[in-house]
């Protein structure tokens, strides 16, 4: 996620890792400095962006809490109150991006005004920073797990949907790259169409579906295969497993 964010911003980075060398690889790509410790990063920047796994919160906070001037966290299933207790007295911002930030078509959910003593200028700066990476949507913190289940993991769902269609088209004679291009461009175009229709999914679906026609037959096959139940199970698995 750190790499996707950094590529989206497209600027030199000050970063650290747990020893894999991925921070140095990012610096090779974007410029900046891979620093020897989290503390060295926290000391040099106005905003630390936490991109480690949720289980690392305490260990990283033990290193940099008190030095970090402000913290934005992309940690899944880690509420603002938990972040705040790890970073007492430091402004913390809970952001939930998806990997499409890399191409500045991301979605970033965040909970506004969750600071005990909010700094509106700092919050506006953080929102503007993430706004360079796509659409920032403010939501109630109680909705964050459900939001993550659709937008945070969403690129994986969309990629799987694309892959399944590509494989099926290949069985009917399309070359894989051609099929993938057709499917991916159709996904992008459909997303734009949905936005133009006020996100009315039924309207877009009805426009394509002539009574008794081929789209109706294809959709009926998807319904018989249980596509809605499959997505319900997937989203339940993410929401109910949040925090594990
Ligand atoms: N992947 C997504 O699509 C996505 C979407 C939204 C939010 N998130 C959140 O983003 C976070 C990272 O997920 P990911 O998929 O990017 O995981 P990841 O590929 O495992 O990357 C985690 C990175 O954190 C570094 N790290 C771990 N412990 C550290 C420490 N103590 N000090 C400094 N760096 C440390 C790791 O360093 P090494 O390279 O040295 O191991 C690694 O580069 C998670 O909290 C996740 O919930 C992910």
Tab-separated table of C-alpha atoms and ligand atoms in Angstrom:
chain	number	residue	atom	x	y	z
A	1	UNK	CA	0.000	0.000	0.000
A	2	UNK	CA	2.911	2.333	0.781
A	3	UNK	CA	4.275	1.847	-2.723
A	4	UNK	CA	0.880	2.508	-4.308
A	5	UNK	CA	0.471	5.727	-2.302
A	6	UNK	CA	4.005	6.896	-3.105
A	7	UNK	CA	3.637	6.142	-6.800
A	8	UNK	CA	0.350	8.060	-6.832
A	9	UNK	CA	1.969	11.103	-5.246
A	10	UNK	CA	4.900	10.683	-7.601
A	11	UNK	CA	7.345	12.580	-5.414
A	12	UNK	CA	10.542	11.668	-3.553
A	13	UNK	CA	9.821	9.808	-0.316
A	14	UNK	CA	11.319	9.535	3.148
A	15	UNK	CA	10.584	5.976	4.203
A	16	UNK	CA	11.646	2.947	6.219
A	17	UNK	CA	10.810	-0.753	6.270
A	18	UNK	CA	11.318	-3.749	8.533
A	19	UNK	CA	14.468	-4.857	6.746
A	20	UNK	CA	13.274	-6.232	3.401
A	21	UNK	CA	14.844	-3.476	1.294
A	22	UNK	CA	11.493	-2.411	-0.135
A	23	UNK	CA	12.022	1.150	1.161
A	24	UNK	CA	15.310	1.381	-0.793
A	25	UNK	CA	13.581	-0.016	-3.884
A	26	UNK	CA	10.928	2.684	-3.589
A	27	UNK	CA	13.604	5.361	-3.292
A	28	UNK	CA	15.375	3.922	-6.364
A	29	UNK	CA	12.116	4.440	-8.235
A	30	UNK	CA	10.917	7.770	-6.861
A	31	UNK	CA	13.902	9.435	-5.242
A	32	UNK	CA	14.137	10.519	-1.626
A	33	UNK	CA	15.794	8.599	1.189
A	34	UNK	CA	15.370	5.184	2.784
A	35	UNK	CA	16.138	5.958	6.408
A	36	UNK	CA	17.599	3.456	8.887
A	37	UNK	CA	14.744	3.682	11.413
A	38	UNK	CA	11.153	4.739	11.829
A	39	UNK	CA	12.382	7.294	14.344
A	40	UNK	CA	14.587	8.903	11.689
A	41	UNK	CA	11.547	9.207	9.410
A	42	UNK	CA	9.337	10.631	12.168
A	43	UNK	CA	12.014	13.155	13.057
A	44	UNK	CA	12.218	14.504	9.489
A	45	UNK	CA	8.579	14.743	8.364
A	46	UNK	CA	5.473	16.746	9.237
A	47	UNK	CA	3.157	13.766	8.681
A	48	UNK	CA	4.032	10.089	9.200
A	49	UNK	CA	1.963	7.718	7.089
A	50	UNK	CA	1.646	4.344	8.793
A	51	UNK	CA	1.559	1.554	6.205
A	52	UNK	CA	2.590	-1.452	8.289
A	53	UNK	CA	0.222	-4.278	9.230
A	54	UNK	CA	-2.282	-3.523	12.021
A	55	UNK	CA	-0.442	-5.914	14.360
A	56	UNK	CA	2.613	-3.640	14.205
A	57	UNK	CA	0.850	-0.625	15.691
A	58	UNK	CA	2.234	-0.901	19.217
A	59	UNK	CA	5.797	-1.697	18.164
A	60	UNK	CA	5.991	1.209	15.716
A	61	UNK	CA	4.266	3.606	18.116
A	62	UNK	CA	6.791	2.662	20.808
A	63	UNK	CA	9.510	3.880	18.442
A	64	UNK	CA	7.991	7.108	17.161
A	65	UNK	CA	5.154	8.256	19.416
A	66	UNK	CA	6.150	11.626	20.829
A	67	UNK	CA	8.411	12.339	17.844
A	68	UNK	CA	5.817	12.072	15.072
A	69	UNK	CA	4.178	15.476	14.624
A	70	UNK	CA	1.046	14.020	13.014
A	71	UNK	CA	0.060	10.533	11.887
A	72	UNK	CA	-2.115	9.284	9.045
A	73	UNK	CA	-2.863	5.579	9.252
A	74	UNK	CA	-4.041	3.281	6.467
A	75	UNK	CA	-4.178	0.307	8.838
A	76	UNK	CA	-7.184	-1.889	8.231
A	77	UNK	CA	-9.662	-2.415	11.081
A	78	UNK	CA	-7.816	-0.015	13.382
A	79	UNK	CA	-10.188	2.632	14.756
A	80	UNK	CA	-9.189	6.214	15.463
A	81	UNK	CA	-9.503	5.634	19.219
A	82	UNK	CA	-6.954	2.804	19.018
A	83	UNK	CA	-4.606	4.974	16.942
A	84	UNK	CA	-5.054	7.843	19.374
A	85	UNK	CA	-4.185	5.697	22.379
A	86	UNK	CA	-1.027	4.536	20.579
A	87	UNK	CA	-0.160	8.163	19.750
A	88	UNK	CA	-1.443	10.184	22.728
A	89	UNK	CA	-1.409	13.933	22.153
A	90	UNK	CA	-0.580	13.557	18.442
A	91	UNK	CA	-3.099	14.387	15.692
A	92	UNK	CA	-4.096	11.073	14.055
A	93	UNK	CA	-6.072	10.552	10.858
A	94	UNK	CA	-7.598	7.224	9.887
A	95	UNK	CA	-7.579	6.867	6.101
A	96	UNK	CA	-8.646	3.822	4.108
A	97	UNK	CA	-7.308	3.870	0.535
A	98	UNK	CA	-7.328	1.251	-2.175
A	99	UNK	CA	-4.495	0.326	-4.522
A	100	UNK	CA	-5.954	2.385	-7.382
A	101	UNK	CA	-4.360	5.395	-5.650
A	102	UNK	CA	-1.277	4.369	-7.609
A	103	UNK	CA	-2.938	5.628	-10.799
A	104	UNK	CA	-4.777	8.469	-9.015
A	105	UNK	CA	-8.117	6.742	-9.453
A	106	UNK	CA	-8.295	5.550	-5.862
A	107	UNK	CA	-11.027	5.815	-3.299
A	108	UNK	CA	-9.976	6.967	0.160
A	109	UNK	CA	-12.452	6.789	3.033
A	110	UNK	CA	-11.831	8.831	6.149
A	111	UNK	CA	-13.637	9.939	9.285
A	112	UNK	CA	-13.661	13.713	9.672
A	113	UNK	CA	-13.498	15.595	12.927
A	114	UNK	CA	-12.474	12.625	15.051
A	115	UNK	CA	-9.717	14.520	16.857
A	116	UNK	CA	-10.342	15.498	20.470
A	117	UNK	CA	-8.815	18.910	19.719
A	118	UNK	CA	-9.116	19.213	15.934
A	119	UNK	CA	-6.800	21.343	13.814
A	120	UNK	CA	-8.943	22.196	10.753
A	121	UNK	CA	-5.961	23.386	8.721
A	122	UNK	CA	-4.008	20.182	9.318
A	123	UNK	CA	-7.072	18.054	8.568
A	124	UNK	CA	-7.704	20.002	5.338
A	125	UNK	CA	-4.050	19.496	4.353
A	126	UNK	CA	-4.240	15.745	4.984
A	127	UNK	CA	-7.498	15.442	3.037
A	128	UNK	CA	-6.007	17.480	0.167
A	129	UNK	CA	-2.911	15.256	0.150
A	130	UNK	CA	-4.994	12.097	-0.193
A	131	UNK	CA	-7.334	13.918	-2.583
A	132	UNK	CA	-4.473	13.991	-5.103
A	133	UNK	CA	-4.871	10.206	-5.311
A	134	UNK	CA	-8.541	9.986	-6.195
A	135	UNK	CA	-11.897	10.429	-4.512
A	136	UNK	CA	-11.873	11.129	-0.778
A	137	UNK	CA	-15.153	10.146	0.855
A	138	UNK	CA	-15.912	11.071	4.451
A	139	UNK	CA	-17.845	8.440	6.356
A	140	UNK	CA	-18.902	7.674	9.896
A	141	UNK	CA	-16.258	5.558	11.584
A	142	UNK	CA	-18.849	2.857	12.357
A	143	UNK	CA	-19.168	2.341	8.591
A	144	UNK	CA	-15.445	1.902	7.992
A	145	UNK	CA	-15.368	-1.923	8.072
A	146	UNK	CA	-18.239	-2.180	5.579
A	147	UNK	CA	-16.616	0.497	3.394
A	148	UNK	CA	-13.310	-1.375	3.477
A	149	UNK	CA	-15.117	-4.539	2.398
A	150	UNK	CA	-16.156	-2.873	-0.854
A	151	UNK	CA	-13.503	-0.255	-1.658
A	152	UNK	CA	-10.375	-1.370	0.215
A	153	UNK	CA	-10.480	-4.939	-1.086
A	154	UNK	CA	-12.492	-3.962	-4.171
A	155	UNK	CA	-9.623	-3.945	-6.706
A	156	UNK	CA	-9.123	-7.663	-5.959
A	157	UNK	CA	-12.828	-8.367	-6.526
A	158	UNK	CA	-12.848	-6.426	-9.786
A	159	UNK	CA	-9.681	-8.163	-10.952
A	160	UNK	CA	-11.200	-11.576	-10.207
A	161	UNK	CA	-14.391	-10.633	-12.056
A	162	UNK	CA	-12.291	-9.531	-15.023
A	163	UNK	CA	-10.190	-12.688	-14.935
A	164	UNK	CA	-13.246	-14.947	-14.911
A	165	UNK	CA	-14.657	-13.157	-17.956
A	166	UNK	CA	-11.324	-13.246	-19.775
A	167	UNK	CA	-10.978	-17.000	-19.194
A	168	UNK	CA	-14.515	-17.587	-20.475
A	169	UNK	CA	-13.889	-15.444	-23.572
A	170	UNK	CA	-10.616	-17.278	-24.251
A	171	UNK	CA	-12.572	-20.550	-24.280
A	172	UNK	CA	-14.649	-18.968	-27.062
A	173	UNK	CA	-11.612	-18.006	-29.107
A	174	UNK	CA	-10.523	-14.503	-27.989
A	175	UNK	CA	-6.823	-13.956	-27.387
A	176	UNK	CA	-6.192	-13.364	-23.635
A	177	UNK	CA	-4.748	-9.854	-24.039
A	178	UNK	CA	-7.565	-8.775	-26.323
A	179	UNK	CA	-10.169	-10.215	-23.950
A	180	UNK	CA	-8.493	-8.499	-20.976
A	181	UNK	CA	-8.417	-5.155	-22.788
A	182	UNK	CA	-12.092	-5.443	-23.713
A	183	UNK	CA	-13.114	-6.408	-20.175
A	184	UNK	CA	-10.975	-3.800	-18.395
A	185	UNK	CA	-12.030	-0.954	-20.673
A	186	UNK	CA	-15.651	-2.024	-20.264
A	187	UNK	CA	-15.225	-1.899	-16.482
A	188	UNK	CA	-13.743	1.600	-16.660
A	189	UNK	CA	-16.459	2.820	-18.996
A	190	UNK	CA	-19.181	1.285	-16.856
A	191	UNK	CA	-17.773	3.012	-13.779
A	192	UNK	CA	-17.948	6.356	-15.611
A	193	UNK	CA	-21.488	5.594	-16.789
A	194	UNK	CA	-22.589	4.696	-13.266
A	195	UNK	CA	-21.191	8.013	-12.012
A	196	UNK	CA	-23.048	9.866	-14.785
A	197	UNK	CA	-26.293	8.103	-13.740
A	198	UNK	CA	-25.883	9.035	-10.076
A	199	UNK	CA	-24.593	5.520	-9.265
A	200	UNK	CA	-27.965	4.011	-10.236
A	201	UNK	CA	-26.867	0.444	-10.946
A	202	UNK	CA	-30.334	-0.721	-11.974
A	203	UNK	CA	-30.656	2.070	-14.569
A	204	UNK	CA	-27.360	1.105	-16.210
A	205	UNK	CA	-28.272	-2.576	-16.175
A	206	UNK	CA	-31.753	-1.975	-17.640
A	207	UNK	CA	-30.309	0.162	-20.465
A	208	UNK	CA	-28.273	-2.788	-21.694
A	209	UNK	CA	-30.948	-5.410	-21.139
A	210	UNK	CA	-33.467	-5.863	-23.954
A	211	UNK	CA	-36.411	-8.024	-22.882
A	212	UNK	CA	-35.687	-11.603	-23.884
A	213	UNK	CA	-32.284	-10.602	-25.260
A	214	UNK	CA	-28.763	-11.845	-24.847
A	215	UNK	CA	-27.918	-9.624	-21.821
A	216	UNK	CA	-31.029	-10.899	-20.023
A	217	UNK	CA	-29.904	-14.481	-20.652
A	218	UNK	CA	-26.375	-13.711	-19.407
A	219	UNK	CA	-27.635	-11.964	-16.276
A	220	UNK	CA	-30.015	-14.845	-15.511
A	221	UNK	CA	-27.078	-17.243	-15.738
A	222	UNK	CA	-25.117	-15.116	-13.252
A	223	UNK	CA	-28.105	-15.061	-10.872
A	224	UNK	CA	-28.508	-18.855	-11.134
A	225	UNK	CA	-24.819	-19.208	-10.310
A	226	UNK	CA	-25.411	-17.214	-7.104
A	227	UNK	CA	-23.426	-14.062	-7.824
A	228	UNK	CA	-25.299	-12.006	-5.208
A	229	UNK	CA	-24.843	-14.624	-2.490
A	230	UNK	CA	-21.160	-14.920	-3.396
A	231	UNK	CA	-20.626	-11.167	-2.890
A	232	UNK	CA	-22.659	-11.216	0.327
A	233	UNK	CA	-20.444	-14.017	1.645
A	234	UNK	CA	-17.299	-12.133	0.577
A	235	UNK	CA	-18.328	-8.888	2.236
A	236	UNK	CA	-19.548	-10.718	5.366
A	237	UNK	CA	-16.155	-12.441	5.568
A	238	UNK	CA	-14.321	-9.104	5.486
A	239	UNK	CA	-16.635	-7.234	7.871
A	240	UNK	CA	-17.029	-10.056	10.380
A	241	UNK	CA	-13.310	-10.857	10.288
A	242	UNK	CA	-12.253	-7.210	10.768
A	243	UNK	CA	-9.772	-6.793	13.583
A	244	UNK	CA	-8.593	-10.413	13.526
B	1	LIG	N1	-3.071	-3.978	0.393
B	1	LIG	C1	-4.155	-3.213	0.276
B	1	LIG	O1	-4.832	-3.182	-0.756
B	1	LIG	C2	-4.567	-2.328	1.420
B	1	LIG	C3	-5.657	-1.456	1.271
B	1	LIG	C4	-5.985	-0.608	2.335
B	1	LIG	C5	-5.264	-0.647	3.518
B	1	LIG	N2	-4.245	-1.535	3.638
B	1	LIG	C6	-3.469	-1.552	4.897
B	1	LIG	O2	-2.141	-1.214	4.571
B	1	LIG	C7	-1.256	-1.829	5.504
B	1	LIG	C8	-0.144	-2.530	4.759
B	1	LIG	O3	-0.695	-3.530	3.940
B	1	LIG	P1	0.152	-4.121	2.730
B	1	LIG	O4	-0.760	-5.016	1.991
B	1	LIG	O5	0.842	-3.021	2.029
B	1	LIG	O6	1.222	-5.001	3.556
B	1	LIG	P2	2.706	-5.385	3.167
B	1	LIG	O7	2.868	-5.559	1.704
B	1	LIG	O8	3.056	-6.523	4.085
B	1	LIG	O9	3.577	-4.117	3.554
B	1	LIG	C9	3.776	-3.772	4.897
B	1	LIG	C10	5.036	-2.928	4.946
B	1	LIG	O10	5.207	-2.499	6.302
B	1	LIG	C11	6.593	-2.633	6.615
B	1	LIG	N3	6.764	-2.806	8.045
B	1	LIG	C12	6.282	-3.815	8.811
B	1	LIG	N4	6.668	-3.629	10.079
B	1	LIG	C13	7.414	-2.495	10.104
B	1	LIG	C14	8.109	-1.806	11.110
B	1	LIG	N5	8.103	-2.230	12.371
B	1	LIG	N6	8.753	-0.686	10.772
B	1	LIG	C15	8.773	-0.228	9.504
B	1	LIG	N7	8.129	-0.849	8.494
B	1	LIG	C16	7.465	-1.968	8.800
B	1	LIG	C17	7.047	-3.865	5.864
B	1	LIG	O11	8.437	-3.823	5.742
B	1	LIG	P3	9.227	-5.004	4.996
B	1	LIG	O12	9.029	-4.730	3.530
B	1	LIG	O13	10.618	-4.821	5.469
B	1	LIG	O14	8.595	-6.299	5.443
B	1	LIG	C18	6.306	-3.689	4.539
B	1	LIG	O15	7.060	-2.935	3.631
B	1	LIG	C19	-2.092	-2.779	6.361
B	1	LIG	O16	-2.312	-2.181	7.628
B	1	LIG	C20	-3.393	-2.906	5.588
B	1	LIG	O17	-4.503	-3.105	6.445
B	1	LIG	C21	-3.862	-2.358	2.621
